[in-house]
CSV table of C-alpha atoms in Angstrom, one decimal:
chain,number,residue,atom,x,y,z
A,1,UNK,CA,49.8,21.6,25.3
A,2,UNK,CA,50.7,17.5,25.9
A,3,UNK,CA,50.2,17.3,29.2
A,4,UNK,CA,46.6,19.2,29.4
A,5,UNK,CA,45.5,16.6,27.4
A,6,UNK,CA,47.2,13.9,29.2
A,7,UNK,CA,45.5,15.5,32.3
A,8,UNK,CA,42.1,16.3,31.3
A,9,UNK,CA,41.2,13.4,28.5
A,10,UNK,CA,41.3,9.6,30.7
A,11,UNK,CA,38.6,11.1,33.2
A,12,UNK,CA,36.2,11.6,30.5
A,13,UNK,CA,36.8,8.7,28.6
A,14,UNK,CA,37.4,6.0,31.3
A,15,UNK,CA,36.8,6.4,35.1
A,16,UNK,CA,39.5,3.8,35.7
A,17,UNK,CA,42.2,5.6,33.8
A,18,UNK,CA,40.5,9.0,35.3
A,19,UNK,CA,41.2,7.9,38.8
A,20,UNK,CA,44.9,6.5,37.8
A,21,UNK,CA,45.6,10.1,36.4
A,22,UNK,CA,44.6,11.8,39.5
A,23,UNK,CA,46.1,9.7,41.5
A,24,UNK,CA,49.4,11.2,40.8
A,25,UNK,CA,50.9,14.6,41.6
A,26,UNK,CA,48.8,17.4,39.6
A,27,UNK,CA,51.6,19.9,39.6
A,28,UNK,CA,53.4,17.9,37.0
A,29,UNK,CA,50.7,19.1,34.5
A,30,UNK,CA,50.0,22.5,35.2
A,31,UNK,CA,52.7,24.1,32.6
A,32,UNK,CA,49.9,24.6,30.4
A,33,UNK,CA,48.5,27.3,32.0
A,34,UNK,CA,51.1,30.5,31.7
A,35,UNK,CA,54.6,30.4,30.6
A,36,UNK,CA,57.3,30.6,32.9
A,37,UNK,CA,57.9,34.3,32.2
A,38,UNK,CA,54.5,35.2,33.3
A,39,UNK,CA,55.0,33.8,36.6
A,40,UNK,CA,57.1,36.5,37.7
A,41,UNK,CA,54.7,38.6,37.4
A,42,UNK,CA,53.0,38.8,41.0
A,43,UNK,CA,49.1,38.8,39.6
A,44,UNK,CA,49.7,36.2,37.3
A,45,UNK,CA,51.2,33.9,39.6
A,46,UNK,CA,48.5,34.5,42.2
A,47,UNK,CA,45.7,33.4,39.3
A,48,UNK,CA,47.6,30.6,38.5
A,49,UNK,CA,46.9,29.3,42.0
A,50,UNK,CA,43.5,29.9,41.6
A,51,UNK,CA,43.1,28.0,38.6
A,52,UNK,CA,45.3,25.3,39.8
A,53,UNK,CA,43.0,25.1,43.1
A,54,UNK,CA,40.0,24.9,40.9
A,55,UNK,CA,41.4,22.1,38.8
A,56,UNK,CA,42.4,20.2,42.2
A,57,UNK,CA,38.6,20.8,43.7
A,58,UNK,CA,37.2,19.6,40.3
A,59,UNK,CA,39.7,16.4,40.3
A,60,UNK,CA,38.0,15.8,43.9
A,61,UNK,CA,34.8,16.2,42.9
A,62,UNK,CA,35.2,13.8,40.0
A,63,UNK,CA,37.3,11.1,42.2
A,64,UNK,CA,34.8,11.2,44.9
A,65,UNK,CA,32.0,10.5,42.1
A,66,UNK,CA,34.1,7.7,40.3
A,67,UNK,CA,34.2,6.2,43.5
A,68,UNK,CA,30.7,6.6,44.6
A,69,UNK,CA,32.1,8.1,47.3
A,70,UNK,CA,29.6,11.0,48.1
A,71,UNK,CA,27.1,11.2,50.6
A,72,UNK,CA,23.6,13.6,50.9
A,73,UNK,CA,24.8,17.1,50.6
A,74,UNK,CA,28.6,16.8,50.1
A,75,UNK,CA,28.4,16.7,46.3
A,76,UNK,CA,26.2,19.8,46.6
A,77,UNK,CA,29.1,21.6,49.5
A,78,UNK,CA,32.0,20.9,47.0
A,79,UNK,CA,30.3,22.3,43.9
A,80,UNK,CA,29.5,25.4,45.9
A,81,UNK,CA,33.0,25.5,47.1
A,82,UNK,CA,34.2,25.1,43.4
A,83,UNK,CA,32.0,28.1,42.1
A,84,UNK,CA,33.1,30.5,45.1
A,85,UNK,CA,36.9,29.6,44.0
A,86,UNK,CA,36.4,30.9,40.2
A,87,UNK,CA,33.7,33.6,41.1
A,88,UNK,CA,37.0,36.2,40.5
A,89,UNK,CA,37.9,34.7,37.3
A,90,UNK,CA,35.9,37.3,34.5
A,91,UNK,CA,36.1,36.8,31.0
A,92,UNK,CA,38.9,38.9,30.5
A,93,UNK,CA,41.3,37.3,33.1
A,94,UNK,CA,44.1,36.0,31.7
A,95,UNK,CA,44.2,32.5,31.4
A,96,UNK,CA,40.5,31.9,31.7
A,97,UNK,CA,40.6,29.8,29.0
A,98,UNK,CA,42.1,27.3,31.0
A,99,UNK,CA,39.3,26.1,32.7
A,100,UNK,CA,37.0,24.4,30.7
A,101,UNK,CA,37.4,21.1,31.8
A,102,UNK,CA,37.0,22.5,35.5
A,103,UNK,CA,33.3,24.3,34.4
A,104,UNK,CA,32.4,20.7,32.8
A,105,UNK,CA,32.8,18.5,35.3
A,106,UNK,CA,31.1,21.2,38.0
A,107,UNK,CA,28.1,21.3,35.7
A,108,UNK,CA,28.1,17.9,34.8
A,109,UNK,CA,28.2,17.1,38.7
A,110,UNK,CA,25.7,19.3,39.7
A,111,UNK,CA,22.3,18.3,41.0
A,112,UNK,CA,20.7,21.8,41.4
A,113,UNK,CA,19.9,24.0,38.7
A,114,UNK,CA,21.7,26.8,39.8
A,115,UNK,CA,25.0,25.4,39.8
A,116,UNK,CA,24.1,24.0,36.5
A,117,UNK,CA,23.6,27.5,35.2
A,118,UNK,CA,26.5,28.7,36.5
A,119,UNK,CA,29.0,26.4,35.2
A,120,UNK,CA,27.4,26.2,32.0
A,121,UNK,CA,27.3,30.0,31.6
A,122,UNK,CA,31.1,30.0,32.4
A,123,UNK,CA,31.6,27.2,29.5
A,124,UNK,CA,29.8,29.8,27.2
A,125,UNK,CA,31.9,32.4,28.4
A,126,UNK,CA,35.2,30.7,27.8
A,127,UNK,CA,33.7,29.4,24.4
A,128,UNK,CA,32.9,33.3,23.5
A,129,UNK,CA,37.0,33.8,24.4
A,130,UNK,CA,38.2,31.0,22.3
A,131,UNK,CA,35.8,29.8,20.0
A,132,UNK,CA,36.7,26.5,20.5
A,133,UNK,CA,34.1,24.2,19.5
A,134,UNK,CA,34.8,21.2,21.7
A,135,UNK,CA,33.0,23.3,24.0
A,136,UNK,CA,29.4,23.7,22.2
A,137,UNK,CA,30.1,19.9,21.9
A,138,UNK,CA,30.7,20.0,25.9
A,139,UNK,CA,27.3,21.6,26.4
A,140,UNK,CA,25.5,19.4,24.4
A,141,UNK,CA,26.8,16.6,26.4
A,142,UNK,CA,25.8,18.2,29.4
A,143,UNK,CA,22.2,18.1,28.2
A,144,UNK,CA,22.8,14.3,28.0
A,145,UNK,CA,24.4,13.3,31.0
A,146,UNK,CA,22.0,15.7,33.2
A,147,UNK,CA,19.0,13.7,31.2
A,148,UNK,CA,20.6,10.3,31.5
A,149,UNK,CA,22.3,11.0,35.0
A,150,UNK,CA,20.5,13.3,36.9
A,151,UNK,CA,22.2,12.5,40.1
A,152,UNK,CA,25.6,12.7,39.0
A,153,UNK,CA,26.5,9.2,38.0
A,154,UNK,CA,28.1,10.0,35.1
A,155,UNK,CA,31.7,9.6,36.1
A,156,UNK,CA,31.1,6.2,37.1
A,157,UNK,CA,30.5,5.5,33.8
A,158,UNK,CA,31.3,8.3,31.2
A,159,UNK,CA,30.7,6.3,27.8
A,160,UNK,CA,27.1,6.4,28.3
A,161,UNK,CA,27.3,9.6,26.8
A,162,UNK,CA,29.2,10.5,23.7
A,163,UNK,CA,32.9,11.2,24.7
A,164,UNK,CA,34.1,14.7,24.8
A,165,UNK,CA,37.2,16.6,24.7
A,166,UNK,CA,36.8,19.4,26.7
A,167,UNK,CA,39.8,21.1,27.2
């Protein structure tokens, strides 16, 4: 569980810490997803790859925003790519509870209502499955982010909204 905190907490507190964390090889952190015994099951192994790819794509979105490295239309394309990656993950998929951070990053970064609604509904699905109150807090933070930083600037200065621990 410690690797999960190490991976997902710094980016939501400080962009420089987040960028430092995300410059490392992410595979070091992925042990929180499934136990080693589960990887013997080919279906679980395939799903784990989808989850890992989704986390990597969310990292990409976060990093480009934190560094102010987006040009018109690119953010939308990257968020859409992430949406397409996670469409197969349903509320009864094993390990679906590992993606609230991914959904939060995508929703916070989204400039259009369609993506915001999609990723917010995914957060609600995870909450319904896990009942983790941090997800409810994250949903409220999204409203703040969209109001204060409608163009997705939140990643450059996440302290403008109250911190949230979404894992």
